[in-house]
Amino acid sequence: MALADRDYYGEPEPPRTGSRLTPVVKILLVLNIGIFILDYLILASAMGGKPPLLVNGYFSIKSAIFEGRVWEFITFQFLHGSFLHILLNSVGLFIFGPWMERHFGPRFFLIYYLICGVGGAVFYTLISYLGIIPWVPTQALVGASAGIYGCVIGVAVLAPNLRVQLLFPPIELTMRQLCIGILGIATVKVLFNLSNAGGEAGHLGGAIAGFLLMRLAPVLRRPSKLSIHRPQYPRRFESKLSPRSELKLSENEEVDAILEKISEEGFQSLTDEEKEILKKAAEDKD
């Protein structure tokens, strides 16, 4: 197979609709839906009360911060309050999650997604403390929305002019326009304490965290420590021009190692030197 034929070679393309699910997004969807079914349809029915996972895993300022239950910054992201809640979040994750996972690679995408969720809880806590929304330390916060808003913002940063078709209302917008619209609605609800102001604060927090991570991601990635082993030949057999088969062997080792890195960590993990090696190899293939 030629180098240019490999689906993970080349500059990242703008996200496309219809992309198949990626591994981490699949796991997140299975966890979210599975936990919802287990909590509401099995455990709640068996115990004859409220969903126990929801009751013991939601985020609140009182329990997570004042009582030291810091794991709630993570657990609340996998809990949902109703069927409509889990449905909408699943659709959002299904649409935007794969694009971000392909951009970052599985490992960094999972970190990105969870940090955006934590950012939602942190921002909700901050504006509650500042009195922008009512101070209710026991109020519960649940849902994957903060992480999903981080994914939406990430796609908008990568491809701001990408056009998306809304189901309701049935209009077409660019990703930039979509983000301005949903963040504007969330901001108005928070400032005027309208319905679900706490949840909208979490959405804003996830979006802010996603934007900051998109700007900082190139800085946070460590330079590659890729080691290339070239074949060694005794000096007495060396000629000024190496045989072409030996040259190809050395180049292929470099290229294969770089392509393996792309498949595991994403194109953005490459250094400028590694990108130049791929570019030269592609030109040689032409």
PDB file of C-alpha atoms in Angstrom:
ATOM      1  CA  MET A   1       0.000   0.000   0.000  1.00  0.00           C
ATOM      2  CA  ALA A   2       1.452   3.381  -0.973  1.00  0.00           C
ATOM      3  CA  LEU A   3       2.176   5.961   1.682  1.00  0.00           C
ATOM      4  CA  ALA A   4      -0.372   8.410   0.293  1.00  0.00           C
ATOM      5  CA  ASP A   5      -3.068   5.725   0.426  1.00  0.00           C
ATOM      6  CA  ARG A   6      -2.892   5.385   4.223  1.00  0.00           C
ATOM      7  CA  ASP A   7      -5.971   7.020   5.740  1.00  0.00           C
ATOM      8  CA  TYR A   8      -4.066   8.648   8.574  1.00  0.00           C
ATOM      9  CA  TYR A   9      -1.423  10.354   6.426  1.00  0.00           C
ATOM     10  CA  GLY A  10      -1.547  14.025   5.544  1.00  0.00           C
ATOM     11  CA  GLU A  11      -2.813  17.240   7.075  1.00  0.00           C
ATOM     12  CA  PRO A  12      -5.983  16.910   9.189  1.00  0.00           C
ATOM     13  CA  GLU A  13      -9.134  17.409   7.154  1.00  0.00           C
ATOM     14  CA  PRO A  14     -12.191  19.328   8.382  1.00  0.00           C
ATOM     15  CA  PRO A  15     -14.663  17.065  10.156  1.00  0.00           C
ATOM     16  CA  ARG A  16     -17.192  15.297   7.943  1.00  0.00           C
ATOM     17  CA  THR A  17     -20.656  14.102   8.761  1.00  0.00           C
ATOM     18  CA  GLY A  18     -21.362  10.399   8.704  1.00  0.00           C
ATOM     19  CA  SER A  19     -18.071   9.489  10.369  1.00  0.00           C
ATOM     20  CA  ARG A  20     -18.115   6.136  12.081  1.00  0.00           C
ATOM     21  CA  LEU A  21     -17.754   5.892  15.836  1.00  0.00           C
ATOM     22  CA  THR A  22     -14.294   5.940  17.348  1.00  0.00           C
ATOM     23  CA  PRO A  23     -13.189   3.618  20.211  1.00  0.00           C
ATOM     24  CA  VAL A  24     -13.352   6.028  23.172  1.00  0.00           C
ATOM     25  CA  VAL A  25     -16.648   7.543  22.042  1.00  0.00           C
ATOM     26  CA  LYS A  26     -18.112   4.020  21.822  1.00  0.00           C
ATOM     27  CA  ILE A  27     -17.009   3.294  25.376  1.00  0.00           C
ATOM     28  CA  LEU A  28     -18.420   6.585  26.667  1.00  0.00           C
ATOM     29  CA  LEU A  29     -21.778   5.967  24.982  1.00  0.00           C
ATOM     30  CA  VAL A  30     -21.982   2.417  26.354  1.00  0.00           C
ATOM     31  CA  LEU A  31     -21.098   3.635  29.856  1.00  0.00           C
ATOM     32  CA  ASN A  32     -23.592   6.518  29.826  1.00  0.00           C
ATOM     33  CA  ILE A  33     -26.482   4.470  28.452  1.00  0.00           C
ATOM     34  CA  GLY A  34     -25.604   1.362  30.470  1.00  0.00           C
ATOM     35  CA  ILE A  35     -25.389   3.261  33.751  1.00  0.00           C
ATOM     36  CA  PHE A  36     -28.711   4.977  33.044  1.00  0.00           C
ATOM     37  CA  ILE A  37     -30.470   1.664  32.334  1.00  0.00           C
ATOM     38  CA  LEU A  38     -28.876  -0.052  35.330  1.00  0.00           C
ATOM     39  CA  ASP A  39     -29.716   2.803  37.687  1.00  0.00           C
ATOM     40  CA  TYR A  40     -33.297   3.529  36.636  1.00  0.00           C
ATOM     41  CA  LEU A  41     -34.633   0.230  35.341  1.00  0.00           C
ATOM     42  CA  ILE A  42     -32.844  -2.289  37.549  1.00  0.00           C
ATOM     43  CA  LEU A  43     -31.451  -0.867  40.784  1.00  0.00           C
ATOM     44  CA  ALA A  44     -34.207   1.678  41.427  1.00  0.00           C
ATOM     45  CA  SER A  45     -36.916  -0.913  40.803  1.00  0.00           C
ATOM     46  CA  ALA A  46     -35.191  -3.543  42.919  1.00  0.00           C
ATOM     47  CA  MET A  47     -34.630  -1.165  45.815  1.00  0.00           C
ATOM     48  CA  GLY A  48     -38.010   0.532  45.503  1.00  0.00           C
ATOM     49  CA  GLY A  49     -36.622   4.065  45.649  1.00  0.00           C
ATOM     50  CA  LYS A  50     -34.586   6.678  43.823  1.00  0.00           C
ATOM     51  CA  PRO A  51     -31.811   5.630  41.427  1.00  0.00           C
ATOM     52  CA  PRO A  52     -28.950   4.832  43.846  1.00  0.00           C
ATOM     53  CA  LEU A  53     -26.074   5.614  41.471  1.00  0.00           C
ATOM     54  CA  LEU A  54     -27.541   9.022  40.745  1.00  0.00           C
ATOM     55  CA  VAL A  55     -28.143   9.759  44.421  1.00  0.00           C
ATOM     56  CA  ASN A  56     -24.609   8.789  45.407  1.00  0.00           C
ATOM     57  CA  GLY A  57     -22.674  10.076  42.403  1.00  0.00           C
ATOM     58  CA  TYR A  58     -24.063  13.508  41.497  1.00  0.00           C
ATOM     59  CA  PHE A  59     -21.958  16.634  41.985  1.00  0.00           C
ATOM     60  CA  SER A  60     -22.874  19.221  44.583  1.00  0.00           C
ATOM     61  CA  ILE A  61     -20.742  21.943  46.142  1.00  0.00           C
ATOM     62  CA  LYS A  62     -21.499  20.690  49.643  1.00  0.00           C
ATOM     63  CA  SER A  63     -20.536  17.056  49.106  1.00  0.00           C
ATOM     64  CA  ALA A  64     -17.749  17.399  46.534  1.00  0.00           C
ATOM     65  CA  ILE A  65     -15.918  20.320  48.141  1.00  0.00           C
ATOM     66  CA  PHE A  66     -16.991  20.734  51.773  1.00  0.00           C
ATOM     67  CA  GLU A  67     -17.211  16.983  52.459  1.00  0.00           C
ATOM     68  CA  GLY A  68     -14.223  15.971  50.316  1.00  0.00           C
ATOM     69  CA  ARG A  69     -16.076  13.723  47.835  1.00  0.00           C
ATOM     70  CA  VAL A  70     -13.820  14.920  45.016  1.00  0.00           C
ATOM     71  CA  TRP A  71     -14.625  11.928  42.818  1.00  0.00           C
ATOM     72  CA  GLU A  72     -17.971  13.577  42.126  1.00  0.00           C
ATOM     73  CA  PHE A  73     -16.140  15.877  39.668  1.00  0.00           C
ATOM     74  CA  ILE A  74     -15.879  12.763  37.461  1.00  0.00           C
ATOM     75  CA  THR A  75     -18.839  10.558  38.425  1.00  0.00           C
ATOM     76  CA  PHE A  76     -21.504  13.200  37.733  1.00  0.00           C
ATOM     77  CA  GLN A  77     -20.458  13.178  34.062  1.00  0.00           C
ATOM     78  CA  PHE A  78     -21.802   9.626  33.618  1.00  0.00           C
ATOM     79  CA  LEU A  79     -25.182  10.188  35.314  1.00  0.00           C
ATOM     80  CA  HIS A  80     -28.374  11.585  33.785  1.00  0.00           C
ATOM     81  CA  GLY A  81     -31.669  12.748  35.197  1.00  0.00           C
ATOM     82  CA  SER A  82     -34.156  11.600  32.539  1.00  0.00           C
ATOM     83  CA  PHE A  83     -34.555   9.707  29.280  1.00  0.00           C
ATOM     84  CA  LEU A  84     -34.561  12.959  27.271  1.00  0.00           C
ATOM     85  CA  HIS A  85     -31.395  14.045  29.065  1.00  0.00           C
ATOM     86  CA  ILE A  86     -29.459  10.892  28.152  1.00  0.00           C
ATOM     87  CA  LEU A  87     -30.893  10.908  24.606  1.00  0.00           C
ATOM     88  CA  LEU A  88     -29.781  14.468  23.796  1.00  0.00           C
ATOM     89  CA  ASN A  89     -26.344  13.988  25.331  1.00  0.00           C
ATOM     90  CA  SER A  90     -25.849  10.715  23.466  1.00  0.00           C
ATOM     91  CA  VAL A  91     -26.717  12.381  20.165  1.00  0.00           C
ATOM     92  CA  GLY A  92     -24.287  15.234  20.872  1.00  0.00           C
ATOM     93  CA  LEU A  93     -21.473  12.849  21.805  1.00  0.00           C
ATOM     94  CA  PHE A  94     -22.214  10.670  18.746  1.00  0.00           C
ATOM     95  CA  ILE A  95     -21.966  13.669  16.393  1.00  0.00           C
ATOM     96  CA  PHE A  96     -19.040  15.661  17.771  1.00  0.00           C
ATOM     97  CA  GLY A  97     -17.015  13.175  19.813  1.00  0.00           C
ATOM     98  CA  PRO A  98     -15.497  11.157  16.911  1.00  0.00           C
ATOM     99  CA  TRP A  99     -14.152  14.290  15.248  1.00  0.00           C
ATOM    100  CA  MET A 100     -12.279  15.333  18.366  1.00  0.00           C
ATOM    101  CA  GLU A 101     -10.985  11.813  19.020  1.00  0.00           C
ATOM    102  CA  ARG A 102      -9.569  11.643  15.492  1.00  0.00           C
ATOM    103  CA  HIS A 103      -7.916  15.010  16.013  1.00  0.00           C
ATOM    104  CA  PHE A 104      -6.307  14.241  19.383  1.00  0.00           C
ATOM    105  CA  GLY A 105      -6.029  10.460  19.373  1.00  0.00           C
ATOM    106  CA  PRO A 106      -7.855   8.245  21.935  1.00  0.00           C
ATOM    107  CA  ARG A 107      -5.763   8.966  25.034  1.00  0.00           C
ATOM    108  CA  PHE A 108      -5.629  12.743  24.789  1.00  0.00           C
ATOM    109  CA  PHE A 109      -9.272  12.922  23.703  1.00  0.00           C
ATOM    110  CA  LEU A 110     -10.405  11.111  26.861  1.00  0.00           C
ATOM    111  CA  ILE A 111      -8.360  13.512  28.995  1.00  0.00           C
ATOM    112  CA  TYR A 112      -9.798  16.464  27.055  1.00  0.00           C
ATOM    113  CA  TYR A 113     -13.375  15.244  27.472  1.00  0.00           C
ATOM    114  CA  LEU A 114     -13.076  14.618  31.221  1.00  0.00           C
ATOM    115  CA  ILE A 115     -11.306  17.934  31.881  1.00  0.00           C
ATOM    116  CA  CYS A 116     -14.108  19.758  30.059  1.00  0.00           C
ATOM    117  CA  GLY A 117     -16.584  17.980  32.343  1.00  0.00           C
ATOM    118  CA  VAL A 118     -14.600  18.983  35.424  1.00  0.00           C
ATOM    119  CA  GLY A 119     -14.481  22.531  34.032  1.00  0.00           C
ATOM    120  CA  GLY A 120     -18.275  22.577  34.011  1.00  0.00           C
ATOM    121  CA  ALA A 121     -18.463  21.712  37.718  1.00  0.00           C
ATOM    122  CA  VAL A 122     -15.714  24.209  38.599  1.00  0.00           C
ATOM    123  CA  PHE A 123     -17.359  27.059  36.691  1.00  0.00           C
ATOM    124  CA  TYR A 124     -20.741  26.261  38.228  1.00  0.00           C
ATOM    125  CA  THR A 125     -19.137  26.397  41.688  1.00  0.00           C
ATOM    126  CA  LEU A 126     -17.361  29.679  40.914  1.00  0.00           C
ATOM    127  CA  ILE A 127     -20.368  31.631  39.694  1.00  0.00           C
ATOM    128  CA  SER A 128     -22.458  30.222  42.552  1.00  0.00           C
ATOM    129  CA  TYR A 129     -19.874  31.517  45.029  1.00  0.00           C
ATOM    130  CA  LEU A 130     -19.857  34.911  43.274  1.00  0.00           C
ATOM    131  CA  GLY A 131     -23.647  35.108  43.565  1.00  0.00           C
ATOM    132  CA  ILE A 132     -24.304  35.213  39.815  1.00  0.00           C
ATOM    133  CA  ILE A 133     -26.693  32.305  40.321  1.00  0.00           C
ATOM    134  CA  PRO A 134     -28.316  31.463  43.669  1.00  0.00           C
ATOM    135  CA  TRP A 135     -25.994  29.857  46.233  1.00  0.00           C
ATOM    136  CA  VAL A 136     -27.454  26.390  46.807  1.00  0.00           C
ATOM    137  CA  PRO A 137     -24.601  24.110  47.982  1.00  0.00           C
ATOM    138  CA  THR A 138     -26.805  21.002  47.928  1.00  0.00           C
ATOM    139  CA  GLN A 139     -28.077  21.435  44.369  1.00  0.00           C
ATOM    140  CA  ALA A 140     -27.261  18.377  42.220  1.00  0.00           C
ATOM    141  CA  LEU A 141     -25.412  18.621  38.936  1.00  0.00           C
ATOM    142  CA  VAL A 142     -25.420  15.626  36.541  1.00  0.00           C
ATOM    143  CA  GLY A 143     -24.845  14.920  32.877  1.00  0.00           C
ATOM    144  CA  ALA A 144     -22.221  14.692  30.145  1.00  0.00           C
ATOM    145  CA  SER A 145     -23.182  18.065  28.690  1.00  0.00           C
ATOM    146  CA  ALA A 146     -20.064  19.933  29.838  1.00  0.00           C
ATOM    147  CA  GLY A 147     -17.759  17.449  28.106  1.00  0.00           C
ATOM    148  CA  ILE A 148     -19.922  17.549  24.975  1.00  0.00           C
ATOM    149  CA  TYR A 149     -19.898  21.356  24.902  1.00  0.00           C
ATOM    150  CA  GLY A 150     -16.119  21.086  25.048  1.00  0.00           C
ATOM    151  CA  CYS A 151     -16.261  18.853  21.948  1.00  0.00           C
ATOM    152  CA  VAL A 152     -18.548  21.300  20.125  1.00  0.00           C
ATOM    153  CA  ILE A 153     -16.155  24.160  20.838  1.00  0.00           C
ATOM    154  CA  GLY A 154     -13.220  22.002  19.754  1.00  0.00           C
ATOM    155  CA  VAL A 155     -14.806  21.306  16.364  1.00  0.00           C
ATOM    156  CA  ALA A 156     -15.583  25.020  15.969  1.00  0.00           C
ATOM    157  CA  VAL A 157     -11.936  25.899  16.628  1.00  0.00           C
ATOM    158  CA  LEU A 158     -10.752  23.292  14.099  1.00  0.00           C
ATOM    159  CA  ALA A 159     -13.324  24.081  11.395  1.00  0.00           C
ATOM    160  CA  PRO A 160     -15.233  27.316  12.158  1.00  0.00           C
ATOM    161  CA  ASN A 161     -16.763  27.474   8.659  1.00  0.00           C
ATOM    162  CA  LEU A 162     -18.014  23.891   8.649  1.00  0.00           C
ATOM    163  CA  ARG A 163     -21.749  23.962   7.887  1.00  0.00           C
ATOM    164  CA  VAL A 164     -24.183  21.972  10.000  1.00  0.00           C
ATOM    165  CA  GLN A 165     -27.903  21.348   9.493  1.00  0.00           C
ATOM    166  CA  LEU A 166     -30.117  21.667  12.565  1.00  0.00           C
ATOM    167  CA  LEU A 167     -33.168  19.469  12.983  1.00  0.00           C
ATOM    168  CA  PHE A 168     -35.105  22.100  14.911  1.00  0.00           C
ATOM    169  CA  PRO A 169     -35.308  24.761  13.696  1.00  0.00           C
ATOM    170  CA  PRO A 170     -34.423  23.322  10.248  1.00  0.00           C
ATOM    171  CA  ILE A 171     -31.721  25.842   9.354  1.00  0.00           C
ATOM    172  CA  GLU A 172     -28.094  25.588   8.266  1.00  0.00           C
ATOM    173  CA  LEU A 173     -25.347  27.292  10.270  1.00  0.00           C
ATOM    174  CA  THR A 174     -21.576  27.361  10.402  1.00  0.00           C
ATOM    175  CA  MET A 175     -19.923  25.884  13.487  1.00  0.00           C
ATOM    176  CA  ARG A 176     -18.945  29.411  14.528  1.00  0.00           C
ATOM    177  CA  GLN A 177     -22.566  30.570  14.332  1.00  0.00           C
ATOM    178  CA  LEU A 178     -23.788  27.479  16.174  1.00  0.00           C
ATOM    179  CA  CYS A 179     -21.378  28.080  19.048  1.00  0.00           C
ATOM    180  CA  ILE A 180     -22.247  31.768  19.281  1.00  0.00           C
ATOM    181  CA  GLY A 181     -25.922  30.815  19.433  1.00  0.00           C
ATOM    182  CA  ILE A 182     -25.768  28.077  22.079  1.00  0.00           C
ATOM    183  CA  LEU A 183     -23.268  29.947  24.257  1.00  0.00           C
ATOM    184  CA  GLY A 184     -25.305  33.133  23.952  1.00  0.00           C
ATOM    185  CA  ILE A 185     -28.447  31.314  25.146  1.00  0.00           C
ATOM    186  CA  ALA A 186     -26.538  29.750  28.036  1.00  0.00           C
ATOM    187  CA  THR A 187     -25.088  33.119  29.068  1.00  0.00           C
ATOM    188  CA  VAL A 188     -28.502  34.823  29.063  1.00  0.00           C
ATOM    189  CA  LYS A 189     -30.003  32.032  31.175  1.00  0.00           C
ATOM    190  CA  VAL A 190     -27.174  32.274  33.697  1.00  0.00           C
ATOM    191  CA  LEU A 191     -27.166  36.078  33.967  1.00  0.00           C
ATOM    192  CA  PHE A 192     -30.954  36.325  34.344  1.00  0.00           C
ATOM    193  CA  ASN A 193     -31.278  33.111  36.390  1.00  0.00           C
ATOM    194  CA  LEU A 194     -33.741  31.544  33.975  1.00  0.00           C
ATOM    195  CA  SER A 195     -34.682  27.854  33.803  1.00  0.00           C
ATOM    196  CA  ASN A 196     -31.793  25.427  34.356  1.00  0.00           C
ATOM    197  CA  ALA A 197     -29.330  28.241  35.082  1.00  0.00           C
ATOM    198  CA  GLY A 198     -27.088  25.836  37.012  1.00  0.00           C
ATOM    199  CA  GLY A 199     -26.949  23.384  34.128  1.00  0.00           C
ATOM    200  CA  GLU A 200     -26.223  26.178  31.657  1.00  0.00           C
ATOM    201  CA  ALA A 201     -23.383  27.315  33.912  1.00  0.00           C
ATOM    202  CA  GLY A 202     -21.945  23.816  33.584  1.00  0.00           C
ATOM    203  CA  HIS A 203     -22.269  24.049  29.798  1.00  0.00           C
ATOM    204  CA  LEU A 204     -20.376  27.330  29.758  1.00  0.00           C
ATOM    205  CA  GLY A 205     -17.668  25.887  31.984  1.00  0.00           C
ATOM    206  CA  GLY A 206     -17.178  22.920  29.659  1.00  0.00           C
ATOM    207  CA  ALA A 207     -17.010  25.226  26.633  1.00  0.00           C
ATOM    208  CA  ILE A 208     -14.461  27.508  28.315  1.00  0.00           C
ATOM    209  CA  ALA A 209     -12.304  24.548  29.325  1.00  0.00           C
ATOM    210  CA  GLY A 210     -12.497  23.149  25.784  1.00  0.00           C
ATOM    211  CA  PHE A 211     -11.455  26.459  24.227  1.00  0.00           C
ATOM    212  CA  LEU A 212      -8.492  26.847  26.579  1.00  0.00           C
ATOM    213  CA  LEU A 213      -7.349  23.270  25.970  1.00  0.00           C
ATOM    214  CA  MET A 214      -7.565  23.729  22.197  1.00  0.00           C
ATOM    215  CA  ARG A 215      -5.285  26.751  22.489  1.00  0.00           C
ATOM    216  CA  LEU A 216      -2.900  25.070  24.918  1.00  0.00           C
ATOM    217  CA  ALA A 217      -2.834  21.566  23.406  1.00  0.00           C
ATOM    218  CA  PRO A 218       0.237  22.135  21.162  1.00  0.00           C
ATOM    219  CA  VAL A 219       2.145  23.493  24.167  1.00  0.00           C
ATOM    220  CA  LEU A 220       1.086  20.658  26.464  1.00  0.00           C
ATOM    221  CA  ARG A 221       2.274  17.950  24.075  1.00  0.00           C
ATOM    222  CA  ARG A 222       5.830  16.851  24.818  1.00  0.00           C
ATOM    223  CA  PRO A 223       8.334  16.773  21.940  1.00  0.00           C
ATOM    224  CA  SER A 224       8.637  13.353  20.401  1.00  0.00           C
ATOM    225  CA  LYS A 225      11.395  11.070  21.678  1.00  0.00           C
ATOM    226  CA  LEU A 226      11.089   8.819  18.630  1.00  0.00           C
ATOM    227  CA  SER A 227      14.254   6.777  18.195  1.00  0.00           C
ATOM    228  CA  ILE A 228      15.287   5.684  14.710  1.00  0.00           C
ATOM    229  CA  HIS A 229      17.696   2.764  14.335  1.00  0.00           C
ATOM    230  CA  ARG A 230      19.585   2.800  11.047  1.00  0.00           C
ATOM    231  CA  PRO A 231      21.454  -0.238   9.706  1.00  0.00           C
ATOM    232  CA  GLN A 232      25.188  -0.142  10.372  1.00  0.00           C
ATOM    233  CA  TYR A 233      27.735  -1.341   7.812  1.00  0.00           C
ATOM    234  CA  PRO A 234      31.505  -1.878   8.195  1.00  0.00           C
ATOM    235  CA  ARG A 235      33.427   1.113   6.894  1.00  0.00           C
ATOM    236  CA  ARG A 236      35.485  -0.925   4.413  1.00  0.00           C
ATOM    237  CA  PHE A 237      32.340  -1.939   2.535  1.00  0.00           C
ATOM    238  CA  GLU A 238      30.855   1.561   2.379  1.00  0.00           C
ATOM    239  CA  SER A 239      30.706   3.417  -0.891  1.00  0.00           C
ATOM    240  CA  LYS A 240      29.961   7.069  -1.505  1.00  0.00           C
ATOM    241  CA  LEU A 241      26.532   6.123  -2.844  1.00  0.00           C
ATOM    242  CA  SER A 242      24.613   3.619  -0.718  1.00  0.00           C
ATOM    243  CA  PRO A 243      22.617   0.963  -2.566  1.00  0.00           C
ATOM    244  CA  ARG A 244      19.039   2.095  -3.160  1.00  0.00           C
ATOM    245  CA  SER A 245      17.607  -0.926  -1.308  1.00  0.00           C
ATOM    246  CA  GLU A 246      19.513   0.055   1.853  1.00  0.00           C
ATOM    247  CA  LEU A 247      18.313   3.649   1.580  1.00  0.00           C
ATOM    248  CA  LYS A 248      14.704   2.489   1.270  1.00  0.00           C
ATOM    249  CA  LEU A 249      15.077   0.264   4.308  1.00  0.00           C
ATOM    250  CA  SER A 250      16.227   3.146   6.461  1.00  0.00           C
ATOM    251  CA  GLU A 251      13.519   5.477   5.165  1.00  0.00           C
ATOM    252  CA  ASN A 252      10.796   2.877   5.624  1.00  0.00           C
ATOM    253  CA  GLU A 253      11.795   2.333   9.243  1.00  0.00           C
ATOM    254  CA  GLU A 254      11.438   6.055   9.913  1.00  0.00           C
ATOM    255  CA  VAL A 255       8.161   6.380   8.035  1.00  0.00           C
ATOM    256  CA  ASP A 256       6.603   3.276   9.618  1.00  0.00           C
ATOM    257  CA  ALA A 257       7.530   4.472  13.105  1.00  0.00           C
ATOM    258  CA  ILE A 258       5.998   7.900  12.436  1.00  0.00           C
ATOM    259  CA  LEU A 259       2.816   6.408  10.963  1.00  0.00           C
ATOM    260  CA  GLU A 260       2.490   4.135  13.977  1.00  0.00           C
ATOM    261  CA  LYS A 261       2.739   7.199  16.204  1.00  0.00           C
ATOM    262  CA  ILE A 262      -0.026   8.916  14.200  1.00  0.00           C
ATOM    263  CA  SER A 263      -2.328   5.906  14.588  1.00  0.00           C
ATOM    264  CA  GLU A 264      -1.831   5.885  18.378  1.00  0.00           C
ATOM    265  CA  GLU A 265      -1.625   9.595  19.258  1.00  0.00           C
ATOM    266  CA  GLY A 266      -3.000  11.532  16.275  1.00  0.00           C
ATOM    267  CA  PHE A 267      -1.358  13.737  13.647  1.00  0.00           C
ATOM    268  CA  GLN A 268      -1.026  16.683  16.026  1.00  0.00           C
ATOM    269  CA  SER A 269       1.519  14.764  18.106  1.00  0.00           C
ATOM    270  CA  LEU A 270       4.146  14.958  15.345  1.00  0.00           C
ATOM    271  CA  THR A 271       7.099  17.324  15.488  1.00  0.00           C
ATOM    272  CA  ASP A 272       7.998  19.562  12.547  1.00  0.00           C
ATOM    273  CA  GLU A 273      10.909  17.253  11.726  1.00  0.00           C
ATOM    274  CA  GLU A 274       8.641  14.194  11.557  1.00  0.00           C
ATOM    275  CA  LYS A 275       6.144  16.054   9.357  1.00  0.00           C
ATOM    276  CA  GLU A 276       8.968  16.963   6.999  1.00  0.00           C
ATOM    277  CA  ILE A 277      10.055  13.310   6.803  1.00  0.00           C
ATOM    278  CA  LEU A 278       6.505  12.284   5.830  1.00  0.00           C
ATOM    279  CA  LYS A 279       6.288  15.065   3.263  1.00  0.00           C
ATOM    280  CA  LYS A 280       9.563  13.998   1.650  1.00  0.00           C
ATOM    281  CA  ALA A 281       8.484  10.352   1.642  1.00  0.00           C
ATOM    282  CA  ALA A 282       5.207  11.260  -0.059  1.00  0.00           C
ATOM    283  CA  GLU A 283       7.053  13.225  -2.732  1.00  0.00           C
ATOM    284  CA  ASP A 284       9.352  10.249  -3.357  1.00  0.00           C
ATOM    285  CA  LYS A 285       6.273   8.051  -3.886  1.00  0.00           C
ATOM    286  CA  ASP A 286       4.986  10.338  -6.668  1.00  0.00           C
TER     287      ASP A 286
END
